[in-house]
PDB file of C-alpha atoms in Angstrom:
ATOM      1  CA  ALA A  27     101.248 131.033  75.617  1.00  0.00           C
ATOM      2  CA  GLN A  28     100.358 131.035  71.979  1.00  0.00           C
ATOM      3  CA  LYS A  29      99.292 127.900  70.190  1.00  0.00           C
ATOM      4  CA  VAL A  30      99.017 126.869  66.553  1.00  0.00           C
ATOM      5  CA  THR A  31      96.895 123.963  65.359  1.00  0.00           C
ATOM      6  CA  GLN A  32      97.148 122.351  61.972  1.00  0.00           C
ATOM      7  CA  ALA A  33      94.505 119.676  62.204  1.00  0.00           C
ATOM      8  CA  GLN A  34      95.249 118.120  58.826  1.00  0.00           C
ATOM      9  CA  THR A  35      98.190 115.801  59.256  1.00  0.00           C
ATOM     10  CA  GLU A  36      98.295 114.651  55.655  1.00  0.00           C
ATOM     11  CA  ILE A  37      96.472 115.637  52.489  1.00  0.00           C
ATOM     12  CA  SER A  38      96.684 113.936  49.140  1.00  0.00           C
ATOM     13  CA  VAL A  39      95.355 115.474  45.937  1.00  0.00           C
ATOM     14  CA  VAL A  40      95.693 114.931  42.234  1.00  0.00           C
ATOM     15  CA  GLU A  41      97.512 117.480  40.156  1.00  0.00           C
ATOM     16  CA  LYS A  42      95.448 120.523  39.165  1.00  0.00           C
ATOM     17  CA  GLU A  43      93.119 120.192  42.117  1.00  0.00           C
ATOM     18  CA  ASP A  44      92.790 123.114  44.508  1.00  0.00           C
ATOM     19  CA  VAL A  45      93.745 122.414  48.110  1.00  0.00           C
ATOM     20  CA  THR A  46      93.372 124.379  51.343  1.00  0.00           C
ATOM     21  CA  LEU A  47      95.605 123.896  54.346  1.00  0.00           C
ATOM     22  CA  ASP A  48      94.036 124.961  57.609  1.00  0.00           C
ATOM     23  CA  CYS A  49      95.718 126.842  60.424  1.00  0.00           C
ATOM     24  CA  VAL A  50      93.991 127.863  63.649  1.00  0.00           C
ATOM     25  CA  TYR A  51      95.796 129.842  66.295  1.00  0.00           C
ATOM     26  CA  GLU A  52      95.312 130.952  69.893  1.00  0.00           C
ATOM     27  CA  THR A  53      96.730 134.083  71.385  1.00  0.00           C
ATOM     28  CA  ARG A  54      95.839 136.689  73.979  1.00  0.00           C
ATOM     29  CA  ASP A  55      97.981 139.280  72.340  1.00  0.00           C
ATOM     30  CA  THR A  56      96.354 141.898  70.133  1.00  0.00           C
ATOM     31  CA  THR A  57      99.498 142.327  68.078  1.00  0.00           C
ATOM     32  CA  TYR A  58     100.898 139.207  66.527  1.00  0.00           C
ATOM     33  CA  TYR A  59     102.329 137.826  63.318  1.00  0.00           C
ATOM     34  CA  LEU A  60     101.417 134.731  61.391  1.00  0.00           C
ATOM     35  CA  PHE A  61     103.712 132.870  59.043  1.00  0.00           C
ATOM     36  CA  TRP A  62     103.672 130.001  56.582  1.00  0.00           C
ATOM     37  CA  TYR A  63     106.748 127.945  55.749  1.00  0.00           C
ATOM     38  CA  LYS A  64     107.248 125.177  53.208  1.00  0.00           C
ATOM     39  CA  GLN A  65     109.517 122.176  53.732  1.00  0.00           C
ATOM     40  CA  PRO A  66     109.968 120.251  50.461  1.00  0.00           C
ATOM     41  CA  PRO A  67     111.353 116.694  50.407  1.00  0.00           C
ATOM     42  CA  SER A  68     114.870 118.107  50.156  1.00  0.00           C
ATOM     43  CA  GLY A  69     114.449 119.245  53.757  1.00  0.00           C
ATOM     44  CA  GLU A  70     115.053 122.967  53.846  1.00  0.00           C
ATOM     45  CA  LEU A  71     112.470 125.321  55.344  1.00  0.00           C
ATOM     46  CA  VAL A  72     111.346 128.080  53.047  1.00  0.00           C
ATOM     47  CA  PHE A  73     109.549 131.203  54.221  1.00  0.00           C
ATOM     48  CA  LEU A  74     106.346 131.882  52.269  1.00  0.00           C
ATOM     49  CA  ILE A  75     104.462 134.717  53.938  1.00  0.00           C
ATOM     50  CA  ARG A  76     104.138 136.887  57.041  1.00  0.00           C
ATOM     51  CA  ARG A  77     100.921 138.623  58.029  1.00  0.00           C
ATOM     52  CA  ASN A  78     100.365 140.950  60.985  1.00  0.00           C
ATOM     53  CA  SER A  79      97.223 140.930  63.088  1.00  0.00           C
ATOM     54  CA  PHE A  80      96.063 144.307  61.824  1.00  0.00           C
ATOM     55  CA  ASP A  81      96.026 143.339  58.198  1.00  0.00           C
ATOM     56  CA  GLU A  82      93.155 141.029  57.329  1.00  0.00           C
ATOM     57  CA  GLN A  83      93.412 141.492  53.603  1.00  0.00           C
ATOM     58  CA  ASN A  84      93.772 138.290  51.714  1.00  0.00           C
ATOM     59  CA  GLU A  85      97.058 137.778  49.949  1.00  0.00           C
ATOM     60  CA  ILE A  86      97.588 136.208  46.560  1.00  0.00           C
ATOM     61  CA  SER A  87     100.899 135.224  45.068  1.00  0.00           C
ATOM     62  CA  GLY A  88     100.582 133.298  41.861  1.00  0.00           C
ATOM     63  CA  ARG A  89      98.828 130.037  42.647  1.00  0.00           C
ATOM     64  CA  TYR A  90      99.135 130.644  46.375  1.00  0.00           C
ATOM     65  CA  SER A  91      96.597 132.562  48.423  1.00  0.00           C
ATOM     66  CA  TRP A  92      96.094 133.150  52.119  1.00  0.00           C
ATOM     67  CA  ASN A  93      92.875 133.864  53.967  1.00  0.00           C
ATOM     68  CA  PHE A  94      93.289 135.538  57.359  1.00  0.00           C
ATOM     69  CA  GLN A  95      90.151 135.722  59.508  1.00  0.00           C
ATOM     70  CA  LYS A  96      90.497 137.072  63.014  1.00  0.00           C
ATOM     71  CA  SER A  97      86.885 136.191  63.804  1.00  0.00           C
ATOM     72  CA  THR A  98      87.724 132.509  63.542  1.00  0.00           C
ATOM     73  CA  SER A  99      91.422 132.811  64.470  1.00  0.00           C
ATOM     74  CA  SER A 100      92.395 131.186  61.225  1.00  0.00           C
ATOM     75  CA  PHE A 101      95.054 131.762  58.619  1.00  0.00           C
ATOM     76  CA  ASN A 102      94.377 129.278  55.855  1.00  0.00           C
ATOM     77  CA  PHE A 103      96.534 128.631  52.835  1.00  0.00           C
ATOM     78  CA  THR A 104      95.124 127.664  49.448  1.00  0.00           C
ATOM     79  CA  ILE A 105      97.036 126.305  46.492  1.00  0.00           C
ATOM     80  CA  THR A 106      95.166 126.628  43.230  1.00  0.00           C
ATOM     81  CA  ALA A 107      95.781 124.148  40.423  1.00  0.00           C
ATOM     82  CA  SER A 108      98.236 122.166  42.502  1.00  0.00           C
ATOM     83  CA  GLN A 109     101.395 120.761  40.951  1.00  0.00           C
ATOM     84  CA  VAL A 110     103.652 117.881  41.892  1.00  0.00           C
ATOM     85  CA  VAL A 111     106.302 120.404  42.971  1.00  0.00           C
ATOM     86  CA  ASP A 112     103.912 121.630  45.666  1.00  0.00           C
ATOM     87  CA  SER A 113     104.392 118.361  47.515  1.00  0.00           C
ATOM     88  CA  ALA A 114     105.904 119.319  50.846  1.00  0.00           C
ATOM     89  CA  VAL A 115     105.203 119.748  54.519  1.00  0.00           C
ATOM     90  CA  TYR A 116     103.687 123.143  55.240  1.00  0.00           C
ATOM     91  CA  PHE A 117     104.025 124.806  58.622  1.00  0.00           C
ATOM     92  CA  CYS A 118     101.979 127.619  60.063  1.00  0.00           C
ATOM     93  CA  ALA A 119     103.606 129.691  62.830  1.00  0.00           C
ATOM     94  CA  LEU A 120     102.730 132.491  65.233  1.00  0.00           C
ATOM     95  CA  SER A 121     104.770 135.142  67.033  1.00  0.00           C
ATOM     96  CA  GLU A 122     103.338 137.508  69.625  1.00  0.00           C
ATOM     97  CA  ALA A 123     104.626 141.059  69.683  1.00  0.00           C
ATOM     98  CA  THR A 124     104.444 141.669  73.414  1.00  0.00           C
ATOM     99  CA  SER A 125     105.501 138.251  74.569  1.00  0.00           C
ATOM    100  CA  VAL A 126     109.059 137.105  74.980  1.00  0.00           C
ATOM    101  CA  ASP A 127     108.009 133.687  73.793  1.00  0.00           C
ATOM    102  CA  ASP A 128     109.557 132.390  70.655  1.00  0.00           C
ATOM    103  CA  MET A 129     107.801 131.693  67.381  1.00  0.00           C
ATOM    104  CA  ARG A 130     105.419 128.771  67.812  1.00  0.00           C
ATOM    105  CA  PHE A 131     105.119 126.345  64.901  1.00  0.00           C
ATOM    106  CA  GLY A 132     102.200 124.082  64.157  1.00  0.00           C
ATOM    107  CA  ALA A 133     102.793 120.377  63.664  1.00  0.00           C
ATOM    108  CA  GLY A 134     102.708 120.764  59.895  1.00  0.00           C
ATOM    109  CA  THR A 135     100.553 119.362  57.107  1.00  0.00           C
ATOM    110  CA  ARG A 136     102.112 116.964  54.636  1.00  0.00           C
ATOM    111  CA  LEU A 137     100.730 117.650  51.172  1.00  0.00           C
ATOM    112  CA  THR A 138     101.194 115.083  48.443  1.00  0.00           C
ATOM    113  CA  VAL A 139     100.259 116.047  44.917  1.00  0.00           C
ATOM    114  CA  LYS A 140      99.991 113.077  42.600  1.00  0.00           C
ATOM    115  CA  PRO A 141     100.435 113.359  38.836  1.00  0.00           C
TER     116      PRO A 141
ATOM    117  CA  ASP B  71     123.136 137.012  48.853  1.00  0.00           C
ATOM    118  CA  ALA B  72     124.245 133.940  50.738  1.00  0.00           C
ATOM    119  CA  GLY B  73     121.656 132.381  52.969  1.00  0.00           C
ATOM    120  CA  VAL B  74     122.206 130.757  56.332  1.00  0.00           C
ATOM    121  CA  ILE B  75     125.053 128.298  56.053  1.00  0.00           C
ATOM    122  CA  GLN B  76     125.223 125.209  58.213  1.00  0.00           C
ATOM    123  CA  SER B  77     127.907 122.583  58.462  1.00  0.00           C
ATOM    124  CA  PRO B  78     128.225 119.722  58.285  1.00  0.00           C
ATOM    125  CA  ARG B  79     125.195 118.648  56.235  1.00  0.00           C
ATOM    126  CA  HIS B  80     125.387 115.136  57.613  1.00  0.00           C
ATOM    127  CA  GLU B  81     127.069 113.771  60.706  1.00  0.00           C
ATOM    128  CA  VAL B  82     127.234 110.170  61.807  1.00  0.00           C
ATOM    129  CA  THR B  83     129.023 109.420  65.017  1.00  0.00           C
ATOM    130  CA  GLU B  84     129.061 106.972  67.866  1.00  0.00           C
ATOM    131  CA  MET B  85     127.368 107.444  71.158  1.00  0.00           C
ATOM    132  CA  GLY B  86     129.507 109.298  73.651  1.00  0.00           C
ATOM    133  CA  GLN B  87     131.352 111.393  71.097  1.00  0.00           C
ATOM    134  CA  GLU B  88     131.277 115.152  71.056  1.00  0.00           C
ATOM    135  CA  VAL B  89     129.333 116.703  68.194  1.00  0.00           C
ATOM    136  CA  THR B  90     129.698 120.291  67.032  1.00  0.00           C
ATOM    137  CA  LEU B  91     127.273 121.863  64.597  1.00  0.00           C
ATOM    138  CA  ARG B  92     128.106 125.168  62.982  1.00  0.00           C
ATOM    139  CA  CYS B  93     126.088 128.035  61.617  1.00  0.00           C
ATOM    140  CA  LYS B  94     126.799 131.239  59.757  1.00  0.00           C
ATOM    141  CA  PRO B  95     123.773 133.553  59.781  1.00  0.00           C
ATOM    142  CA  ILE B  96     122.831 135.999  57.078  1.00  0.00           C
ATOM    143  CA  SER B  97     124.932 139.124  57.391  1.00  0.00           C
ATOM    144  CA  GLY B  98     123.083 141.877  59.233  1.00  0.00           C
ATOM    145  CA  HIS B  99     120.629 139.577  60.966  1.00  0.00           C
ATOM    146  CA  ASP B 100     120.516 140.230  64.698  1.00  0.00           C
ATOM    147  CA  TYR B 101     118.700 137.070  65.717  1.00  0.00           C
ATOM    148  CA  LEU B 102     119.914 133.497  65.471  1.00  0.00           C
ATOM    149  CA  PHE B 103     117.865 130.434  66.319  1.00  0.00           C
ATOM    150  CA  TRP B 104     118.708 126.763  66.754  1.00  0.00           C
ATOM    151  CA  TYR B 105     115.942 124.216  66.156  1.00  0.00           C
ATOM    152  CA  ARG B 106     115.707 120.462  66.296  1.00  0.00           C
ATOM    153  CA  GLN B 107     113.277 118.511  64.128  1.00  0.00           C
ATOM    154  CA  THR B 108     112.162 114.950  64.769  1.00  0.00           C
ATOM    155  CA  MET B 109     109.183 112.944  63.633  1.00  0.00           C
ATOM    156  CA  MET B 110     107.944 112.564  67.173  1.00  0.00           C
ATOM    157  CA  ARG B 111     108.298 116.121  68.416  1.00  0.00           C
ATOM    158  CA  GLY B 112     108.221 118.182  65.255  1.00  0.00           C
ATOM    159  CA  LEU B 113     110.137 121.444  65.149  1.00  0.00           C
ATOM    160  CA  GLU B 114     111.449 122.532  68.538  1.00  0.00           C
ATOM    161  CA  LEU B 115     113.293 125.704  69.378  1.00  0.00           C
ATOM    162  CA  LEU B 116     116.398 124.954  71.398  1.00  0.00           C
ATOM    163  CA  ILE B 117     117.879 128.413  71.930  1.00  0.00           C
ATOM    164  CA  TYR B 118     117.992 131.822  70.358  1.00  0.00           C
ATOM    165  CA  PHE B 119     120.421 134.715  70.422  1.00  0.00           C
ATOM    166  CA  ASN B 120     119.994 138.426  69.963  1.00  0.00           C
ATOM    167  CA  ASN B 121     123.136 140.374  69.124  1.00  0.00           C
ATOM    168  CA  ASN B 122     125.208 137.345  70.100  1.00  0.00           C
ATOM    169  CA  VAL B 123     123.604 137.106  73.559  1.00  0.00           C
ATOM    170  CA  PRO B 124     121.550 134.004  74.454  1.00  0.00           C
ATOM    171  CA  ILE B 125     118.001 135.137  75.208  1.00  0.00           C
ATOM    172  CA  ASP B 126     116.056 131.955  75.744  1.00  0.00           C
ATOM    173  CA  ASP B 127     117.641 128.560  76.215  1.00  0.00           C
ATOM    174  CA  SER B 128     114.656 126.912  77.845  1.00  0.00           C
ATOM    175  CA  GLY B 129     114.387 124.511  74.938  1.00  0.00           C
ATOM    176  CA  MET B 130     117.830 123.037  75.424  1.00  0.00           C
ATOM    177  CA  PRO B 131     117.123 119.444  76.441  1.00  0.00           C
ATOM    178  CA  GLU B 132     119.789 119.045  79.089  1.00  0.00           C
ATOM    179  CA  ASP B 133     123.272 120.000  80.143  1.00  0.00           C
ATOM    180  CA  ARG B 134     124.776 117.900  77.400  1.00  0.00           C
ATOM    181  CA  PHE B 135     123.714 120.624  74.975  1.00  0.00           C
ATOM    182  CA  SER B 136     125.457 123.967  74.778  1.00  0.00           C
ATOM    183  CA  ALA B 137     125.415 126.800  72.277  1.00  0.00           C
ATOM    184  CA  LYS B 138     127.664 129.749  71.720  1.00  0.00           C
ATOM    185  CA  MET B 139     127.758 132.763  69.488  1.00  0.00           C
ATOM    186  CA  PRO B 140     131.219 134.307  69.764  1.00  0.00           C
ATOM    187  CA  ASN B 141     130.514 136.878  67.064  1.00  0.00           C
ATOM    188  CA  ALA B 142     127.784 138.053  64.731  1.00  0.00           C
ATOM    189  CA  SER B 143     128.748 135.675  61.956  1.00  0.00           C
ATOM    190  CA  PHE B 144     129.193 132.382  63.727  1.00  0.00           C
ATOM    191  CA  SER B 145     127.420 130.091  66.154  1.00  0.00           C
ATOM    192  CA  THR B 146     127.939 126.555  67.372  1.00  0.00           C
ATOM    193  CA  LEU B 147     125.706 123.961  68.946  1.00  0.00           C
ATOM    194  CA  LYS B 148     127.601 121.329  70.856  1.00  0.00           C
ATOM    195  CA  ILE B 149     126.420 117.996  72.219  1.00  0.00           C
ATOM    196  CA  GLN B 150     128.713 116.249  74.676  1.00  0.00           C
ATOM    197  CA  PRO B 151     128.372 113.373  75.217  1.00  0.00           C
ATOM    198  CA  SER B 152     126.023 112.477  72.372  1.00  0.00           C
ATOM    199  CA  GLU B 153     123.285 109.851  72.727  1.00  0.00           C
ATOM    200  CA  PRO B 154     121.200 107.979  70.123  1.00  0.00           C
ATOM    201  CA  ARG B 155     118.110 109.995  71.110  1.00  0.00           C
ATOM    202  CA  ASP B 156     119.871 113.134  69.916  1.00  0.00           C
ATOM    203  CA  SER B 157     119.517 111.886  66.348  1.00  0.00           C
ATOM    204  CA  ALA B 158     117.534 114.518  64.462  1.00  0.00           C
ATOM    205  CA  VAL B 159     117.820 117.277  61.911  1.00  0.00           C
ATOM    206  CA  TYR B 160     119.191 120.446  63.466  1.00  0.00           C
ATOM    207  CA  PHE B 161     118.356 123.738  61.836  1.00  0.00           C
ATOM    208  CA  CYS B 162     119.860 127.142  62.291  1.00  0.00           C
ATOM    209  CA  ALA B 163     117.842 130.210  61.317  1.00  0.00           C
ATOM    210  CA  SER B 164     118.446 133.938  61.404  1.00  0.00           C
ATOM    211  CA  SER B 165     116.246 137.006  61.162  1.00  0.00           C
ATOM    212  CA  LEU B 166     116.378 140.781  61.221  1.00  0.00           C
ATOM    213  CA  GLY B 167     114.126 140.887  64.248  1.00  0.00           C
ATOM    214  CA  ARG B 168     112.253 138.559  66.568  1.00  0.00           C
ATOM    215  CA  LEU B 169     109.016 139.108  64.671  1.00  0.00           C
ATOM    216  CA  GLN B 170     110.600 139.055  61.230  1.00  0.00           C
ATOM    217  CA  PRO B 171     110.644 135.994  58.972  1.00  0.00           C
ATOM    218  CA  GLN B 172     113.267 133.498  59.923  1.00  0.00           C
ATOM    219  CA  HIS B 173     115.550 132.244  57.178  1.00  0.00           C
ATOM    220  CA  PHE B 174     116.666 128.692  57.664  1.00  0.00           C
ATOM    221  CA  GLY B 175     119.814 126.863  56.732  1.00  0.00           C
ATOM    222  CA  ASP B 176     119.683 123.507  54.991  1.00  0.00           C
ATOM    223  CA  GLY B 177     120.021 121.698  58.305  1.00  0.00           C
ATOM    224  CA  THR B 178     122.409 119.118  59.703  1.00  0.00           C
ATOM    225  CA  ARG B 179     121.174 115.551  59.720  1.00  0.00           C
ATOM    226  CA  LEU B 180     122.696 114.012  62.831  1.00  0.00           C
ATOM    227  CA  SER B 181     122.785 110.282  63.469  1.00  0.00           C
ATOM    228  CA  ILE B 182     124.143 108.957  66.734  1.00  0.00           C
ATOM    229  CA  LEU B 183     124.839 105.227  66.623  1.00  0.00           C
TER     230      LEU B 183
END
């Protein structure tokens, strides 16, 4: 079964600092999808990105960027010039294409950005 | 477009009562998921449906929990009888496919006294 590890339980930074959230995954499948979700203090879960296992190109969206490295089984998320509104719990998740297993979420990383 | 709609947003009830949580998925989405989130256990998948058919209910804690999807636009999660340990936030999510991004509702915060 697939597994997702987010080793950082909590991170605290000061506004405008860059911060990287780590995600390490385990899978035996060659075709799989990785996701990041954001859960702000208001509680809803917001989809951020999906990446398939055949696309190792880094993705940038504004201040957000994602670094996918199959060699280290990692899919890290970097926020550049963090803002208070970035404070949230961030979840990494994995789905395997050939498995009937459901999407597996990591435990989440709570990011606090202080003014 | 409307997102996933859950009701109620908050529910407080006494132990032993029946609780029904409701979900309306995004129109056109074939998959519907029910999750439970607690501090201790994080985000857990309870059950998911494909085209209104339950596919995997291995996450349902026990027989007190049941879920139905009578049509493509409505699902319920029922707890009977409820217990204090069922207190959690329950999320419903829907997606176009099993490997597609899941879109979550705002959740139902359930408190069993």
